[in-house]
Coordinates of N, CA and C and ligand atoms in Angstrom, one line a residue:
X1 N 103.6 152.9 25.3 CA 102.7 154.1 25.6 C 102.5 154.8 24.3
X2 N 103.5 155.1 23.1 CA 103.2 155.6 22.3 C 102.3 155.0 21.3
X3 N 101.9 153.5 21.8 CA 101.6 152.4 20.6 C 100.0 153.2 21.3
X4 N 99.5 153.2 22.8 CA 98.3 153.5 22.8 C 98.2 154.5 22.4
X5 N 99.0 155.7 22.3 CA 98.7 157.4 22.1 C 97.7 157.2 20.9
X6 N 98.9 156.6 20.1 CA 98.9 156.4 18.8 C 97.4 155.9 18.3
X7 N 97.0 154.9 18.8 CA 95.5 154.6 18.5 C 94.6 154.9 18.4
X8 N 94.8 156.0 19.8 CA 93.6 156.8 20.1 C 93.4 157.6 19.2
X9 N 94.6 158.6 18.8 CA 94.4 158.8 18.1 C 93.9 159.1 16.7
X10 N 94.4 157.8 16.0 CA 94.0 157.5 14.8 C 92.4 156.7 14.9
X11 N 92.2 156.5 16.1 CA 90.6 156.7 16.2 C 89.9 157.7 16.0
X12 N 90.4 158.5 16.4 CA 89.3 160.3 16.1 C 89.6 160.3 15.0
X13 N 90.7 160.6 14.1 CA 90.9 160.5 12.8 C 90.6 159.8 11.8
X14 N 90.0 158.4 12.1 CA 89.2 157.6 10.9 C 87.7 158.4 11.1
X15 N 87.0 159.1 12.5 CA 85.9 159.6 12.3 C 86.1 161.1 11.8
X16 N 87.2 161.5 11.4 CA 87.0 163.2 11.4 C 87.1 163.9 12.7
X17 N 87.2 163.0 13.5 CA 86.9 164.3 14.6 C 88.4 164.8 15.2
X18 N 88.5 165.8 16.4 CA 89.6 166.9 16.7 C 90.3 165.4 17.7
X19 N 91.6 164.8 17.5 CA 91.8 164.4 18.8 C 91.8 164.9 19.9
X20 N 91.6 164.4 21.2 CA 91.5 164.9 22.2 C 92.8 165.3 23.2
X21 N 92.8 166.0 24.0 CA 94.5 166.3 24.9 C 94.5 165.0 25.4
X22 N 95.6 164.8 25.7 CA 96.0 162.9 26.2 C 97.3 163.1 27.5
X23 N 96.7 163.1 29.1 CA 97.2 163.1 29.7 C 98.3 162.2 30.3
X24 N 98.7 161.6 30.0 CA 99.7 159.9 30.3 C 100.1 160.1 31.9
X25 N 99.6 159.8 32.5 CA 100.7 159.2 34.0 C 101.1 158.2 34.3
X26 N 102.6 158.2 34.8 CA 103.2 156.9 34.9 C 103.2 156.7 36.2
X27 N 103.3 155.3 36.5 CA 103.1 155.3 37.9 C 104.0 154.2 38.4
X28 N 104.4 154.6 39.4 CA 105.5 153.5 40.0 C 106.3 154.0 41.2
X29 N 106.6 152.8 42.0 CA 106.9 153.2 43.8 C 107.7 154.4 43.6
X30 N 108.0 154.3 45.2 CA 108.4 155.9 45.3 C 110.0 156.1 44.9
X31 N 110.4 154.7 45.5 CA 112.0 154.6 44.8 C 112.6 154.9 43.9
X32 N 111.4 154.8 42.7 CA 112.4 154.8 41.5 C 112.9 155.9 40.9
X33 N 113.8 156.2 40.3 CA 114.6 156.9 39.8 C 113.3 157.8 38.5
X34 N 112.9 158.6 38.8 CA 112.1 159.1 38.0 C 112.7 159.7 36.9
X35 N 113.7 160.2 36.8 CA 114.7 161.0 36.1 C 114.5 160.6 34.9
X36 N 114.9 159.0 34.9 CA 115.2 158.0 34.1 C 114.0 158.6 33.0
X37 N 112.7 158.3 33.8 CA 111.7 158.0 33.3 C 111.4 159.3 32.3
X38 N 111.7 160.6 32.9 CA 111.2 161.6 32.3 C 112.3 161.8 31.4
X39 N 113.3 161.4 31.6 CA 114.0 161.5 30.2 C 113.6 160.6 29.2
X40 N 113.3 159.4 28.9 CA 112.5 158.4 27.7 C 111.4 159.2 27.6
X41 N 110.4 160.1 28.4 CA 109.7 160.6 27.6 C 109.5 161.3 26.9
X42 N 110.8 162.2 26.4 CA 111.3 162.8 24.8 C 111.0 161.5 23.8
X43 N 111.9 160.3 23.6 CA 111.3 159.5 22.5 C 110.5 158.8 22.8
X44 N 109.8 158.9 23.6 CA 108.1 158.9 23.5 C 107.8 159.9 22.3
X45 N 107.6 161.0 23.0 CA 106.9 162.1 21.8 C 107.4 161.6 20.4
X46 N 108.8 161.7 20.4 CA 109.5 161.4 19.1 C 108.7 159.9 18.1
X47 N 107.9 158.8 18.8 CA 107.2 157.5 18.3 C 105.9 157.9 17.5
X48 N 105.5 159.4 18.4 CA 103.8 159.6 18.1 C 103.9 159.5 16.5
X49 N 102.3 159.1 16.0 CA 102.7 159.5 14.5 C 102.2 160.9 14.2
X50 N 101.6 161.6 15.0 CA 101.5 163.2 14.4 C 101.6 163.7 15.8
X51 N 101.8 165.1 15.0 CA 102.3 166.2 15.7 C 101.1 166.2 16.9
X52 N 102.0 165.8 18.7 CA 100.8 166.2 19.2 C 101.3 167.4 20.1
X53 N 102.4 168.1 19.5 CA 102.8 169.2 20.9 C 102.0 169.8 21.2
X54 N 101.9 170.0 22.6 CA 101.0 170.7 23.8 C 99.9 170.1 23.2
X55 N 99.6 169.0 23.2 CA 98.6 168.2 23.1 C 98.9 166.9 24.4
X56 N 99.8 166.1 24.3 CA 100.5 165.2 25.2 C 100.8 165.6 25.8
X57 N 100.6 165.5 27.8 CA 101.3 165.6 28.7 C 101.6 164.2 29.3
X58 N 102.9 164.3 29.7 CA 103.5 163.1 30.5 C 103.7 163.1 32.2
X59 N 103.5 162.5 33.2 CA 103.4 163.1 34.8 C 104.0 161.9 35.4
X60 N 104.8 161.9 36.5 CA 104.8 160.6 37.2 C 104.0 160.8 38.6
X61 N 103.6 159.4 38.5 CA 102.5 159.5 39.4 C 103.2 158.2 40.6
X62 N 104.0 159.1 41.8 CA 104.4 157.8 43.1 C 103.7 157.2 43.7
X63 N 103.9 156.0 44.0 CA 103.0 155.4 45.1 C 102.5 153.9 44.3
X64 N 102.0 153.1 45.6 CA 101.7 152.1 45.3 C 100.1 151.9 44.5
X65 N 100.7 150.7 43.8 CA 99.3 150.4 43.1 C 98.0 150.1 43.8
X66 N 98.6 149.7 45.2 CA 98.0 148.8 45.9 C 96.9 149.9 46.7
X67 N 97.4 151.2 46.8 CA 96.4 152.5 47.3 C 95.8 153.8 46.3
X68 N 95.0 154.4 46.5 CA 94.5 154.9 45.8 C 95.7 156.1 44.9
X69 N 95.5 156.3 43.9 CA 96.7 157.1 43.3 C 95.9 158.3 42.1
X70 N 94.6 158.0 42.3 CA 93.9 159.5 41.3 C 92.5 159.7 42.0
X71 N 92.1 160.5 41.9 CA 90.8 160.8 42.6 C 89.6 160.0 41.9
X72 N 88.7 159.8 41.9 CA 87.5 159.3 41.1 C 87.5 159.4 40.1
X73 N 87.0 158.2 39.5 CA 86.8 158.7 37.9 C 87.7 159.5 37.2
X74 N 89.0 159.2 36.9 CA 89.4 160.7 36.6 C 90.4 160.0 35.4
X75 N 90.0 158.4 34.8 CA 91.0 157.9 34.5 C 90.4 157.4 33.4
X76 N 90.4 157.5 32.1 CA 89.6 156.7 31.0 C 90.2 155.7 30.4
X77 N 91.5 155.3 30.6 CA 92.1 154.3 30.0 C 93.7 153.9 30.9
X78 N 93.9 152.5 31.3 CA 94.9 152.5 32.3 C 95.3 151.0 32.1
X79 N 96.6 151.2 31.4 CA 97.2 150.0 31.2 C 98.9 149.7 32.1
X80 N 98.4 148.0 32.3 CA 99.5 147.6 33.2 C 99.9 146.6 32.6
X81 N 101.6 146.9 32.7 CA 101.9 145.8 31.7 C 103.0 144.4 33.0
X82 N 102.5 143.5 33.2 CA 103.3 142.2 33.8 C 103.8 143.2 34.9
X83 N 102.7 143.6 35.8 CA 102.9 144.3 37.0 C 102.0 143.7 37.8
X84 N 100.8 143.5 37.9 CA 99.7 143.3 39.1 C 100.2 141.7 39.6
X85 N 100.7 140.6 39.1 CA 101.3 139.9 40.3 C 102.3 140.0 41.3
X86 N 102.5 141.7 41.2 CA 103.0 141.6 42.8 C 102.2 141.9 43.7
X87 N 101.8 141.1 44.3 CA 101.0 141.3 45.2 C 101.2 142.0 46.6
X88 N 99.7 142.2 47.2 CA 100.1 143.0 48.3 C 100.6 142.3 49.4
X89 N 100.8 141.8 49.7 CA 101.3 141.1 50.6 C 101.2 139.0 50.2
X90 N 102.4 138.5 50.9 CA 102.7 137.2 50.7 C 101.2 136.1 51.0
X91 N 101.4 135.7 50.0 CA 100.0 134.6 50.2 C 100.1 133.6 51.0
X92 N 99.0 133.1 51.8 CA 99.1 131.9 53.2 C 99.6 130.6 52.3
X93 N 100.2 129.8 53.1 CA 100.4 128.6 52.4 C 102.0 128.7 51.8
X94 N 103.1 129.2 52.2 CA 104.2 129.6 51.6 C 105.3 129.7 52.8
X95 N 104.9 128.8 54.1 CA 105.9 128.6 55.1 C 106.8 128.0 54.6
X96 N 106.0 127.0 54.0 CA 107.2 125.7 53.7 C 108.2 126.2 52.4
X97 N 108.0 126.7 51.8 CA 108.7 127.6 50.5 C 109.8 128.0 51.3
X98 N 111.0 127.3 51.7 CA 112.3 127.2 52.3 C 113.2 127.0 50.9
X99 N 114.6 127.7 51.1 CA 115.3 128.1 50.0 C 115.1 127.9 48.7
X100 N 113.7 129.0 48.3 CA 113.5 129.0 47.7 C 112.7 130.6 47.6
X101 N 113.3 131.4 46.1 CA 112.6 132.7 46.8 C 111.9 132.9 45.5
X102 N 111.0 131.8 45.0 CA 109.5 131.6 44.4 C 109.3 130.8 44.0
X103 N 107.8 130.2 43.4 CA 107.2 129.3 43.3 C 107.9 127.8 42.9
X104 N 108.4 127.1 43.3 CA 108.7 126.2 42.7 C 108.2 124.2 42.9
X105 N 108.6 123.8 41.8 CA 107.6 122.5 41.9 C 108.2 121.5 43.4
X106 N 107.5 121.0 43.6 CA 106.0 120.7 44.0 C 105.6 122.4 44.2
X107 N 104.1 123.2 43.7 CA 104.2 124.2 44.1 C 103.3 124.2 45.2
X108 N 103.4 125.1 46.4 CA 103.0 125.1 47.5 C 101.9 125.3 47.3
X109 N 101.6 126.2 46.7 CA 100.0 126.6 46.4 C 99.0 125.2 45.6
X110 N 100.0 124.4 45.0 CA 99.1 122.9 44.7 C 98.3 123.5 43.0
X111 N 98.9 123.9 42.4 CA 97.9 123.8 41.3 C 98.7 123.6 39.9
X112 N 100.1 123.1 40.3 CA 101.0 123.3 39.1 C 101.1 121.7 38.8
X113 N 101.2 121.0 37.5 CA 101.7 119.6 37.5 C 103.0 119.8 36.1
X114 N 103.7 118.7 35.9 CA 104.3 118.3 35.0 C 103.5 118.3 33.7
X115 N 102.1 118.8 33.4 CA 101.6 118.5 32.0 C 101.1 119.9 31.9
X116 N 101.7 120.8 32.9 CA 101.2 122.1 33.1 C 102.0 122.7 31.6
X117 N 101.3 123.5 30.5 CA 102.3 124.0 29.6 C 103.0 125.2 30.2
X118 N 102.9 125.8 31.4 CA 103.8 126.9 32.0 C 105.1 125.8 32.5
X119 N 104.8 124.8 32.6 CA 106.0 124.0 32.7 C 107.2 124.0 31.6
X120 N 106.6 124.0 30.1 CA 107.5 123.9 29.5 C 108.5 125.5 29.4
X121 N 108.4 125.9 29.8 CA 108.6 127.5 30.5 C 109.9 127.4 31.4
X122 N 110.2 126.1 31.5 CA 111.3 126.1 32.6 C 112.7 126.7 32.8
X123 N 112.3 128.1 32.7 CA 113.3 128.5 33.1 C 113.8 128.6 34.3
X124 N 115.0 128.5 34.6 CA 115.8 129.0 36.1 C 116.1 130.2 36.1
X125 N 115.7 130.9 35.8 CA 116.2 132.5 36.1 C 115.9 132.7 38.0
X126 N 115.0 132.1 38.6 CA 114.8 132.7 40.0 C 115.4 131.5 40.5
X127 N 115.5 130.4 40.2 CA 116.8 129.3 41.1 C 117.8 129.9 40.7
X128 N 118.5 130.9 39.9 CA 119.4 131.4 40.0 C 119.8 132.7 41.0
X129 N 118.6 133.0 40.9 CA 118.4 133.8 42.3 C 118.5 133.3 43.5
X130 N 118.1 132.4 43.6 CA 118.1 131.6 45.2 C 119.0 131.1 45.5
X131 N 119.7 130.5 44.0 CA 121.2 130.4 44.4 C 122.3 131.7 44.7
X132 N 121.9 132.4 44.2 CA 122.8 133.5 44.7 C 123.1 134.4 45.9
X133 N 121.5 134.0 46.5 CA 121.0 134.3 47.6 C 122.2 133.4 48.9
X134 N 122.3 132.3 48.6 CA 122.5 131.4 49.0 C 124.1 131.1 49.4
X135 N 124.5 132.0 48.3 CA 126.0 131.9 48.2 C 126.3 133.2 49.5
X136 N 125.6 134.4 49.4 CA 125.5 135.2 50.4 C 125.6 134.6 51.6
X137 N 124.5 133.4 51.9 CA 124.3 133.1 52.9 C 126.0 132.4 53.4
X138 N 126.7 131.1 52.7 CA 127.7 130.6 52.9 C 128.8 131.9 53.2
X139 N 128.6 132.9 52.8 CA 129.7 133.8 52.8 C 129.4 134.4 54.0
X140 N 128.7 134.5 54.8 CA 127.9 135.3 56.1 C 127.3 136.5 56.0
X141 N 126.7 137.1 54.9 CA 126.6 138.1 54.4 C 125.0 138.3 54.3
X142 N 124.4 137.5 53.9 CA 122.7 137.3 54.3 C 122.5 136.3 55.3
X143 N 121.3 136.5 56.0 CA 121.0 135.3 57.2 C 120.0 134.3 56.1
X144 N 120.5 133.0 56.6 CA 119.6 132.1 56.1 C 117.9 132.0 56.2
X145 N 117.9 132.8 57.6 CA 116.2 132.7 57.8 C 116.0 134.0 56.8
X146 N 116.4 134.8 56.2 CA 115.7 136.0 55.7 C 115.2 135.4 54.0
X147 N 116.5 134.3 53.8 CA 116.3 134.1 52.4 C 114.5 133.0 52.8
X148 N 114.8 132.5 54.2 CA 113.4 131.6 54.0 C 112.5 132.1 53.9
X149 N 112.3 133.6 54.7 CA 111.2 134.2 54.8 C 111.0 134.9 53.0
X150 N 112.1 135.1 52.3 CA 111.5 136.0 51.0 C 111.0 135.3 50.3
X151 N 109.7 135.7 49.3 CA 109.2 135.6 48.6 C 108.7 136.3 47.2
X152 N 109.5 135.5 45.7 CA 108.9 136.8 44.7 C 107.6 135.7 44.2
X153 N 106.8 137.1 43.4 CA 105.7 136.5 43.3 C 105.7 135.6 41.6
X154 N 106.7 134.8 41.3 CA 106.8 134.1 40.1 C 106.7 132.5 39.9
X155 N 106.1 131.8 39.2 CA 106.7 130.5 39.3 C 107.4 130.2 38.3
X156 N 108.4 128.9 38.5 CA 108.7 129.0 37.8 C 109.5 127.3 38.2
X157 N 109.6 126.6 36.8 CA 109.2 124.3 37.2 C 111.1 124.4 37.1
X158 N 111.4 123.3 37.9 CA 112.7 123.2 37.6 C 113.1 122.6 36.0
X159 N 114.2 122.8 35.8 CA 114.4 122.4 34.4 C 116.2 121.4 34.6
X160 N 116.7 121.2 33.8 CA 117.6 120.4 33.3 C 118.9 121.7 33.6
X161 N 119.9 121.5 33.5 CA 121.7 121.6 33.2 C 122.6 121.5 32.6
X162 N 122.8 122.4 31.8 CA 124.0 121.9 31.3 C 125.0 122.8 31.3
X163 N 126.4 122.7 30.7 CA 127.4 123.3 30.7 C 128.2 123.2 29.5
X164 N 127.7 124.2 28.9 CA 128.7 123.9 26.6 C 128.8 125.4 26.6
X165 N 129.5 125.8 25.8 CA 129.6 127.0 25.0 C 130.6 127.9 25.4
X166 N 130.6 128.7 24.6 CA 131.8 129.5 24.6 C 131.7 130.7 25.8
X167 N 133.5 131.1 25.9 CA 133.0 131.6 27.3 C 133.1 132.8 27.2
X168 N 133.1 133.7 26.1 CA 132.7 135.6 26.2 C 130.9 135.1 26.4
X169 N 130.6 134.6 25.3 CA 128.9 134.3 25.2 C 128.2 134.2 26.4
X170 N 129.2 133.3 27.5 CA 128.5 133.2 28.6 C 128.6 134.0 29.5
X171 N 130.1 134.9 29.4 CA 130.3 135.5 30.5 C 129.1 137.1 30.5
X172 N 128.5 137.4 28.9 CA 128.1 138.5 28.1 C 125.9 137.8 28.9
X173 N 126.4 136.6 28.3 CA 124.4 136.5 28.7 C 124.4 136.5 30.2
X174 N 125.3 136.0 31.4 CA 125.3 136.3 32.5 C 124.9 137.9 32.8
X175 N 125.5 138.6 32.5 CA 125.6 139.8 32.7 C 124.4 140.4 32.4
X176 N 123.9 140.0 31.4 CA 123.0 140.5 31.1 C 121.4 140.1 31.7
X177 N 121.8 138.8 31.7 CA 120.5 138.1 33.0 C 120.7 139.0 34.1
X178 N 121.9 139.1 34.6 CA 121.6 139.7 36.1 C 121.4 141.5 35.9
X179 N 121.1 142.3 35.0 CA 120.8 142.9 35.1 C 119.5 143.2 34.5
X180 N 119.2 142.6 34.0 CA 117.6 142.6 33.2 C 116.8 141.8 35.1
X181 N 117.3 140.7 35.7 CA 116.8 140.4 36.4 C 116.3 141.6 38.0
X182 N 117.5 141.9 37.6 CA 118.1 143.6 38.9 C 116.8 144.1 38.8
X183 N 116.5 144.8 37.6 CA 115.7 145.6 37.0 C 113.9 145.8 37.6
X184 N 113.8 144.2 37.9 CA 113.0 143.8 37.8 C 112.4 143.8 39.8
X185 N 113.4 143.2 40.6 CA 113.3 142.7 41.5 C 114.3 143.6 42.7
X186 N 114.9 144.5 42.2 CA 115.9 145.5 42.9 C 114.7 146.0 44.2
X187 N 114.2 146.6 44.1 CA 113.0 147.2 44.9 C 112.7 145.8 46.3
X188 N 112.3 144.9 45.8 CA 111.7 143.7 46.8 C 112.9 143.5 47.5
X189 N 114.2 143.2 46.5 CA 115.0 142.9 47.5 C 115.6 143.6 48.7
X190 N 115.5 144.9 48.2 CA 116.3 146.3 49.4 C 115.5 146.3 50.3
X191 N 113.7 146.0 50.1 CA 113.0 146.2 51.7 C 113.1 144.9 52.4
X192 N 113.5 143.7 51.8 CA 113.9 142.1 52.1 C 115.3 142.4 53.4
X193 N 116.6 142.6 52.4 CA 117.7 142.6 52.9 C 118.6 143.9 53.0
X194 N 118.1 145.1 52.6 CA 118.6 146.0 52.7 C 119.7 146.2 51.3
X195 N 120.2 147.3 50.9 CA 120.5 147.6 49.6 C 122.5 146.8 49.9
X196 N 122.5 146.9 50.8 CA 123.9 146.5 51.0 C 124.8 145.5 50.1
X197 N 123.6 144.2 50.4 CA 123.9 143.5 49.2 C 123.9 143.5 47.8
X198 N 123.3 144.3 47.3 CA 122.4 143.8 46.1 C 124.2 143.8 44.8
X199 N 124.9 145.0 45.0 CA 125.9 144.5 44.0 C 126.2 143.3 44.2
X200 N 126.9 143.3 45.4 CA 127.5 141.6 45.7 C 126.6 140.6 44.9
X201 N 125.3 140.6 45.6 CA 124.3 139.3 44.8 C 124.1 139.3 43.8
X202 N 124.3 140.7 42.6 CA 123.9 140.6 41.3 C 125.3 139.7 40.3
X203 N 126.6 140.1 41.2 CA 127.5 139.5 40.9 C 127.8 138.0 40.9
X204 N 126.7 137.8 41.7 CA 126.7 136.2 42.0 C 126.0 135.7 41.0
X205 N 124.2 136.4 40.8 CA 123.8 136.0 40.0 C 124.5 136.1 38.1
X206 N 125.2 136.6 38.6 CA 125.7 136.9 36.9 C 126.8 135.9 36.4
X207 N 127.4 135.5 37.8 CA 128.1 134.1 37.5 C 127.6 133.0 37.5
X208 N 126.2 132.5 38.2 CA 125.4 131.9 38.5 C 125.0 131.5 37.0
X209 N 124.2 132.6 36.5 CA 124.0 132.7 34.9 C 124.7 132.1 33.7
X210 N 125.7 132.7 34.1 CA 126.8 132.3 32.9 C 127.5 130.7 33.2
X211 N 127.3 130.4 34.4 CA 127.7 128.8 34.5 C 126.5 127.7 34.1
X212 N 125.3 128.4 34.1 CA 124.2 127.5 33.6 C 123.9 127.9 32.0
X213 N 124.3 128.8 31.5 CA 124.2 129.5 30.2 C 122.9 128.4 29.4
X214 N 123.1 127.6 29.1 CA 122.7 126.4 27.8 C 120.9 126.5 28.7
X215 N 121.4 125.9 29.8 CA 119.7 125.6 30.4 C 118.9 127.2 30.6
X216 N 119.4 128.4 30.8 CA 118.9 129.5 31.3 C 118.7 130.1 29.7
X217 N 119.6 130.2 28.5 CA 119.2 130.3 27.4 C 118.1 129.8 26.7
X218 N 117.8 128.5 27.4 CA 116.8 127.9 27.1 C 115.6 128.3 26.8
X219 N 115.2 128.7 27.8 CA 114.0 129.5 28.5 C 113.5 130.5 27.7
X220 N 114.1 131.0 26.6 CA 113.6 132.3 25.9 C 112.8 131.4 24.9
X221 N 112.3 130.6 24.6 CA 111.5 129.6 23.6 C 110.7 130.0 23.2
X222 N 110.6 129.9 24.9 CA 108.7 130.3 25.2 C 108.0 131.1 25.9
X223 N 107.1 132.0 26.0 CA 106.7 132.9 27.0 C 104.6 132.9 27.2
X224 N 104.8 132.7 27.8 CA 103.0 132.7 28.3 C 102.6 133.9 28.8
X225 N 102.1 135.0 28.2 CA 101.4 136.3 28.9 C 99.7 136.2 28.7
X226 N 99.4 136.4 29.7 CA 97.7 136.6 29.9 C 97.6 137.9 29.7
X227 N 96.7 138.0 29.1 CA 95.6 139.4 28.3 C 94.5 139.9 28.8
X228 N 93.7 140.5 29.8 CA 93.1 140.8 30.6 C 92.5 142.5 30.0
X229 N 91.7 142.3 29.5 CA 91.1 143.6 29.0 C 89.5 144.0 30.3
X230 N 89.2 144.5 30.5 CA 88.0 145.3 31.6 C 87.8 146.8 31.4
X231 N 86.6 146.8 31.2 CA 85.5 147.8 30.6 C 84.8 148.5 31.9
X232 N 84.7 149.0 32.2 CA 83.8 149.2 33.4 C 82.5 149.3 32.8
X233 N 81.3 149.2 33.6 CA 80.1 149.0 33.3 C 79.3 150.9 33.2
Ligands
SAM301 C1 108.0 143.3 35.5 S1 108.1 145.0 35.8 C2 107.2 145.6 34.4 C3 107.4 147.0 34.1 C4 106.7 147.6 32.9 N1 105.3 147.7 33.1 C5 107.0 146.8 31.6 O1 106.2 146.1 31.1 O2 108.2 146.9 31.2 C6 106.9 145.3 37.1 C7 107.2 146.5 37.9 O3 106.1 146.8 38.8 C8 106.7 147.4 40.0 N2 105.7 147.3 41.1 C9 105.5 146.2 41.9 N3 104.6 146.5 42.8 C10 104.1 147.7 42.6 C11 103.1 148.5 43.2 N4 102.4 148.1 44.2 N5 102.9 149.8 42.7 C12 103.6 150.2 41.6 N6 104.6 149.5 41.0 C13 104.8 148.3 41.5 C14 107.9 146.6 40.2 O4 108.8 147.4 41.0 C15 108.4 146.3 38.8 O5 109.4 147.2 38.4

């Protein structure tokens, strides 16, 4: 956020002109911990490269992306970063998506192959999920049909296994997967299964993690993000 302040910025200033007041709202469900948020926006301010006090305001703005969240027109610049594939609801064609809580090859939706370069991408981070899902299930703690019915909205190709390395490294990247993953997918899973689980499963996933370490390390190689800029007319 401060990288856009910042631009804008130093846009008015390559022409001479007064920058303008720069409203920022953040937006995100109603869940979250807003606290969080409004305390990082101190070093926010702290990133800008000039003084913009009482120039910058910061607001959180609840609610889904999916409904209206500002009145008309009221928005000149609106960036989302690796958010809009959650979709609003689950796409047709994803019955058969059985223990499995996303996209995986064969993909149901039919457009993924082995020469696909998001293949080389193969990370297991969400077969680690599924497996952990899974381990719930064997323990009686989740119902099997709930894990069939979930769905996140990711793909993601199977990959390879292995098992080397040392064991603080692993026990340290587990941990870390499962809470970088928490982070991300906490919200889907509490209106899925209710928050009851989610320590238990993160625990799982974090052992889950650290027993695949080599193949889930893997995965950071490569990353594919699409770039989507729109102008309105
Ligand atoms: C992968 S995170 C990215 C967060 C942040 N933009 C970033 O780049 O670090 C996507 C976030 O979007 C949130 N999200 C999903 N659906 C949403 C919706 N309909 N409205 C608002 N936020 C949503 C999720 O809870 C998740 O935390």
């Amino acid at each position: 956020m401060s990288g856009i302040v910042n631009t804008i910025i130093a846009s008015y200033q390559e022409t001479s002109r007064t920058p303008p007041e720069i409203d920022c709202c953040l937006n995100y469900l109603p869940n979250n911990d807003f606290n969080m948020t409004f305390k990082w926006a101190t070093s926010f301010k702290e990133n800008l490269k000039m003084d913009v006090k009482g120039r910058c305001f910061v607001s959180g703005v609840p609610g889904s992306f999916y409904s209206r969240l500002f009145p008309s027109k009221s928005l000149h610049f609106v960036h989302s970063a690796c958010s809009i594939h959650w979709l609003s609801k689950v796409p047709e064609g994803l019955e058969d998506n059985k223990k499995n809580v996303y996209i995986r090859n064969p993909c149901p939706l039919g457009s993924k192959n082995a020469s696909d370069p998001l293949n080389r991408e193969s990370c297991h981070y969400w077969s680690l999920l599924t497996d952990s899902l899974l381990d719930l299930v064997s323990e009686g703690i989740v119902q099997e049909s709930d894990v069939d019915s979930f769905n996140l909205p990711f793909y993601d190709a199977d990959s390879e296994e292995d098992d080397d390395d040392d064991e603080t490294c692993r026990l340290n990247f587990g941990e870390m997967m499962a809470s970088r993953k928490r982070s991300i997918t906490e919200p889907m899973l509490v209106a899925h299964f209710g928050d009851a689980i989610i320590d238990r499963l993160f625990e799982k996933y974090a052992h889950n993690a650290a027993k695949y370490y080599i193949a889930a390390r893997s995965c950071n190689k490569m990353t594919v993000n699409f770039v989507v800029s729109l102008s309105r007319k």
